[in-house]
Amino acid sequence: MGRSIATKVSQAGLSVLLKEINPERAEVVRKMLDEALQHQVERWTLTGAEKRAILSRITFTASYDGIDACQLAIETIHEDFQDKKNLLSELDQLLAPHVPIVVNTSTLSITELASGLKYPERVLGMHFLYPVPTTRVVEVVRGQVTSNEAFEVARHFARVLGKVPIEVFESPGFVTTRIVLALVNEAMYVVMEGVASAAEVDLAMKLGYDFRMGPLEWADRVGLHKILNWLQHLFEETGDPKFRPCPLLRKLVRAGHTGARAGKGFFSYDENRNRTDRLPDDVPQLA
């Protein structure tokens, strides 16, 4: 997610300071981003010149040198409350008081993360949806004390990226995660109960509701371990049984079948994360 956001910001013509935990990790991330962009060049979705321009606007570092020039900070570490809170505390001390601090989260409380900071009013959430480069929407989430000034800066930033900002008031799962997880979880129950196969479930939703991707393939591409963590968090926060993680999801994660990155989830994938399983034989091929 961090690499995708950095790429999108650079594509918009903005400079990016991408901080990692150590120099070795910063170099690994630089190489991974270079390879991802090169893959786009090879697929003719990006030119070599565009790739070089994107990389030229991103500074990979393991220190906070230069952070005083930043006009907006976005954290994109893993979905762990305490780790995010510790990082926000660091940023709160380093950044000028007027600089908004954006939390990239799907489920955590913005208000709770901002509590105890010197300037909690500048903290807000921005929930970028997968895949970041092509998904048009971003949820801009107000915490209980988020200022209008910080919110407007974030909303303008979203528009600069070509995104449509959706104003959201803090609630577990916000809008998109809350709705899609209930859908995905129910799709998993349908498969577990033998009502239909995973392929048939996804095909029904794609053809019946014009989904670009079926809910189970979407879950595979996000990562089933992430889906499980999000569902568990929402279940604990709300107590609503619709968020109780499907037992089949738990079985797949325990088996290491966590989705496209692992090569297997509800479907199978090659090293480039392309589907290798077949659609049902009776599906007519569209011209």
Coordinates of C-alpha atoms in Angstrom, one line a residue:
M1 CA 0.0 0.0 0.0
G2 CA 2.8 2.4 0.9
R3 CA 4.6 1.8 -2.5
S4 CA 1.3 2.2 -4.4
I5 CA 0.4 5.5 -2.7
A6 CA 4.0 6.8 -3.2
T7 CA 3.7 5.9 -6.9
K8 CA 0.3 7.6 -7.3
V9 CA 1.5 10.8 -5.5
S10 CA 4.6 11.0 -7.7
Q11 CA 2.5 10.4 -10.8
A12 CA 0.6 13.5 -9.8
G13 CA 3.8 15.5 -10.0
L14 CA 4.4 15.8 -6.3
S15 CA 7.7 15.0 -4.4
V16 CA 7.7 12.1 -2.0
L17 CA 9.9 11.3 1.0
L18 CA 9.5 7.6 1.6
K19 CA 10.9 6.6 5.0
E20 CA 11.6 3.0 5.9
I21 CA 12.8 1.4 9.1
N22 CA 16.5 1.1 8.0
P23 CA 18.7 1.7 4.9
E24 CA 18.5 -1.9 3.8
R25 CA 14.8 -2.0 3.8
A26 CA 14.7 1.4 2.0
E27 CA 16.8 -0.1 -0.8
V28 CA 14.6 -3.2 -0.9
V29 CA 11.5 -1.0 -1.3
R30 CA 13.3 1.0 -4.0
K31 CA 14.1 -2.2 -6.0
M32 CA 10.5 -3.5 -5.6
L33 CA 9.0 -0.3 -6.8
D34 CA 11.4 -0.2 -9.7
E35 CA 10.5 -3.8 -10.7
A36 CA 6.7 -3.0 -10.4
L37 CA 7.1 0.0 -12.7
Q38 CA 9.2 -2.0 -15.1
H39 CA 6.5 -4.6 -15.3
Q40 CA 4.1 -1.8 -16.3
V41 CA 6.5 -0.7 -19.0
E42 CA 6.7 -4.2 -20.3
R43 CA 2.9 -4.3 -20.5
W44 CA 2.8 -1.0 -22.4
T45 CA 0.8 0.8 -19.6
L46 CA 3.7 3.1 -18.8
T47 CA 6.6 4.5 -20.8
G48 CA 10.2 4.3 -19.8
A49 CA 10.3 8.1 -19.5
E50 CA 7.3 8.1 -17.2
K51 CA 8.9 5.4 -15.0
R52 CA 12.1 7.5 -14.7
A53 CA 10.1 10.6 -13.8
I54 CA 8.1 8.8 -11.1
L55 CA 11.3 7.4 -9.5
S56 CA 13.0 10.8 -9.7
R57 CA 10.4 12.4 -7.5
I58 CA 10.7 9.7 -4.7
T59 CA 13.4 9.9 -2.1
F60 CA 14.0 6.6 -0.3
T61 CA 15.4 7.1 3.2
A62 CA 15.7 5.6 6.6
S63 CA 15.9 9.0 8.5
Y64 CA 13.6 11.9 9.1
D65 CA 15.9 14.3 7.3
G66 CA 13.9 16.6 5.1
I67 CA 10.6 16.0 6.9
D68 CA 10.3 19.6 7.9
A69 CA 9.6 20.5 4.2
C70 CA 6.6 18.0 4.1
Q71 CA 3.1 19.5 3.7
L72 CA 1.3 16.2 4.4
A73 CA 2.4 13.0 6.1
I74 CA 0.8 9.6 5.4
E75 CA 1.6 6.5 7.5
T76 CA 1.2 3.2 5.8
I77 CA 2.6 0.7 8.3
H78 CA 0.8 -2.6 9.2
E79 CA -2.6 -2.6 10.8
D80 CA -1.4 -2.6 14.5
F81 CA -2.9 -0.1 16.8
Q82 CA 0.1 0.4 19.1
D83 CA 2.7 0.6 16.3
K84 CA 0.6 3.2 14.5
K85 CA 0.1 5.2 17.7
N86 CA 3.9 5.2 18.4
L87 CA 4.6 6.4 14.9
L88 CA 2.0 9.2 15.1
S89 CA 3.6 10.3 18.3
E90 CA 6.9 10.6 16.5
L91 CA 5.4 12.5 13.6
D92 CA 3.5 14.8 16.0
Q93 CA 6.8 15.9 17.5
L94 CA 8.7 16.3 14.2
L95 CA 6.1 18.1 11.9
A96 CA 5.0 21.7 12.1
P97 CA 1.6 22.0 13.9
H98 CA -0.3 22.9 10.7
V99 CA 0.8 19.8 8.8
P100 CA -2.0 17.1 8.6
I101 CA -1.1 13.6 9.6
V102 CA -3.0 10.9 7.7
V103 CA -3.6 7.5 9.1
N104 CA -4.0 4.8 6.4
T105 CA -6.3 2.3 8.0
S106 CA -9.3 0.2 7.2
T107 CA -10.7 -0.4 10.7
L108 CA -8.9 1.4 13.5
S109 CA -10.2 4.4 15.4
I110 CA -8.8 7.7 14.3
T111 CA -9.9 9.4 17.5
E112 CA -8.3 6.8 19.7
L113 CA -5.0 6.9 17.7
A114 CA -4.9 10.7 18.0
S115 CA -5.6 10.8 21.7
G116 CA -2.7 12.0 23.8
L117 CA -0.9 13.8 20.9
K118 CA 0.0 17.5 21.3
Y119 CA -2.0 18.3 18.1
P120 CA -4.7 15.7 17.8
E121 CA -6.8 18.0 15.6
R122 CA -4.5 17.5 12.6
V123 CA -4.9 13.7 12.6
L124 CA -7.4 12.2 10.1
G125 CA -7.9 9.0 8.1
M126 CA -7.6 8.3 4.4
H127 CA -8.6 4.9 3.3
F128 CA -7.2 4.1 -0.1
L129 CA -8.8 1.2 -1.8
Y130 CA -7.0 -1.6 -3.7
P131 CA -5.7 -1.2 -6.3
V132 CA -4.6 2.3 -5.5
P133 CA -3.5 3.4 -9.0
T134 CA -6.9 2.7 -10.6
T135 CA -9.6 2.9 -7.9
R136 CA -11.2 6.3 -8.1
V137 CA -12.5 6.7 -4.5
V138 CA -10.8 7.5 -1.3
E139 CA -12.5 7.7 2.1
V140 CA -11.4 10.8 4.0
V141 CA -12.2 10.1 7.7
R142 CA -12.9 12.6 10.4
G143 CA -11.9 11.8 13.9
Q144 CA -13.8 13.3 16.8
V145 CA -11.5 16.3 17.0
T146 CA -10.2 16.5 13.4
S147 CA -10.1 20.2 12.3
N148 CA -11.9 21.5 9.2
E149 CA -8.5 22.8 8.0
A150 CA -6.8 19.4 8.1
F151 CA -9.8 17.8 6.5
E152 CA -9.9 20.3 3.6
V153 CA -6.2 19.8 2.9
A154 CA -6.7 16.1 2.7
R155 CA -9.7 16.4 0.5
H156 CA -7.8 18.7 -1.9
F157 CA -4.9 16.3 -1.9
A158 CA -7.2 13.4 -2.9
R159 CA -8.5 15.5 -5.8
V160 CA -4.9 16.3 -6.9
L161 CA -4.4 12.5 -7.1
G162 CA -7.5 12.2 -9.3
K163 CA -9.5 10.6 -6.6
V164 CA -13.1 11.3 -5.5
P165 CA -13.0 12.0 -1.8
I166 CA -15.9 10.7 0.3
E167 CA -16.4 12.4 3.6
V168 CA -16.8 9.8 6.4
F169 CA -17.4 10.2 10.1
E170 CA -15.6 7.7 12.2
S171 CA -17.3 4.4 12.6
P172 CA -15.8 0.8 12.7
G173 CA -15.0 -0.2 9.1
F174 CA -16.0 3.3 7.7
V175 CA -18.2 2.8 4.6
T176 CA -16.5 0.7 2.0
T177 CA -14.8 -1.8 4.4
R178 CA -17.9 -2.3 6.5
I179 CA -20.0 -3.1 3.4
V180 CA -17.5 -5.1 1.4
L181 CA -16.5 -7.3 4.3
A182 CA -20.1 -8.3 5.0
L183 CA -20.4 -9.2 1.3
V184 CA -17.1 -11.1 1.1
N185 CA -17.8 -13.0 4.4
E186 CA -21.3 -14.1 3.1
A187 CA -19.7 -15.2 -0.2
M188 CA -17.3 -17.4 1.8
Y189 CA -20.2 -18.9 3.8
V190 CA -22.0 -19.7 0.5
V191 CA -19.0 -21.7 -0.6
M192 CA -18.4 -23.4 2.7
E193 CA -22.1 -24.5 2.8
G194 CA -21.8 -26.1 -0.7
V195 CA -24.4 -23.8 -2.2
A196 CA -22.0 -23.0 -5.1
S197 CA -18.3 -23.2 -5.9
A198 CA -16.0 -20.2 -5.5
A199 CA -15.8 -19.7 -9.3
E200 CA -19.6 -19.8 -9.7
V201 CA -20.1 -17.4 -6.8
D202 CA -17.7 -14.8 -8.3
L203 CA -19.2 -15.3 -11.8
A204 CA -22.7 -14.8 -10.5
M205 CA -21.7 -11.5 -8.8
K206 CA -19.8 -10.3 -11.9
L207 CA -22.5 -11.0 -14.4
G208 CA -25.4 -10.2 -12.1
Y209 CA -24.2 -6.9 -10.6
D210 CA -21.5 -5.7 -13.1
F211 CA -18.7 -6.3 -10.6
R212 CA -15.3 -5.9 -12.2
M213 CA -14.0 -8.6 -10.0
G214 CA -15.8 -11.2 -7.9
P215 CA -15.7 -10.9 -4.1
L216 CA -13.6 -14.0 -3.6
E217 CA -11.0 -13.1 -6.1
W218 CA -10.9 -9.6 -4.6
A219 CA -10.3 -11.1 -1.2
D220 CA -7.5 -13.3 -2.7
R221 CA -5.8 -10.2 -4.1
V222 CA -6.1 -8.2 -1.0
G223 CA -4.8 -11.1 1.1
L224 CA -7.0 -13.5 3.1
H225 CA -4.9 -13.0 6.2
K226 CA -5.8 -9.3 6.0
I227 CA -9.5 -10.0 5.4
L228 CA -9.5 -12.3 8.5
N229 CA -7.8 -9.6 10.7
W230 CA -10.3 -6.9 9.5
L231 CA -13.3 -9.2 10.1
Q232 CA -12.1 -10.2 13.5
H233 CA -11.6 -6.5 14.5
L234 CA -15.1 -5.5 13.3
F235 CA -16.6 -8.5 15.0
E236 CA -15.0 -7.5 18.3
E237 CA -15.8 -3.8 17.9
T238 CA -19.5 -4.2 16.9
G239 CA -20.5 -7.6 18.2
D240 CA -22.5 -8.0 15.0
P241 CA -22.6 -11.7 13.9
K242 CA -22.4 -10.7 10.2
F243 CA -18.7 -10.0 10.8
R244 CA -17.9 -13.3 12.5
P245 CA -15.1 -14.7 10.2
C246 CA -16.2 -17.6 8.1
P247 CA -14.5 -20.9 9.4
L248 CA -13.4 -21.6 5.8
L249 CA -11.4 -18.4 5.8
R250 CA -9.7 -19.4 9.0
K251 CA -8.8 -22.8 7.5
L252 CA -7.3 -21.3 4.3
V253 CA -5.2 -18.8 6.3
R254 CA -3.9 -21.5 8.7
A255 CA -2.9 -23.6 5.7
G256 CA -0.9 -20.7 4.3
H257 CA -3.3 -20.2 1.3
T258 CA -3.6 -16.5 1.8
G259 CA -4.3 -15.5 -1.8
A260 CA -2.7 -14.3 -5.0
R261 CA 0.7 -13.4 -3.4
A262 CA 0.9 -16.9 -1.9
G263 CA -0.1 -18.5 -5.2
K264 CA -3.3 -20.0 -3.7
G265 CA -6.4 -18.9 -1.9
F266 CA -9.9 -19.4 -3.2
F267 CA -8.3 -19.6 -6.6
S268 CA -4.7 -20.4 -7.9
Y269 CA -2.2 -17.9 -9.3
D270 CA 1.1 -17.8 -11.1
E271 CA 4.2 -15.8 -10.0
N272 CA 2.7 -12.7 -11.7
R273 CA -0.5 -13.2 -9.8
N274 CA -2.5 -14.1 -12.9
R275 CA -5.3 -16.6 -12.3
T276 CA -4.3 -20.1 -13.4
D277 CA -7.6 -21.9 -12.7
R278 CA -10.3 -22.2 -15.4
L279 CA -13.8 -20.6 -15.4
P280 CA -16.8 -23.0 -15.6
D281 CA -16.8 -24.7 -19.0
D282 CA -20.3 -23.5 -19.9
V283 CA -19.5 -19.7 -19.7
P284 CA -19.9 -18.2 -23.2
Q285 CA -16.9 -16.3 -24.4
L286 CA -17.7 -12.7 -25.3
A287 CA -16.3 -11.3 -28.5

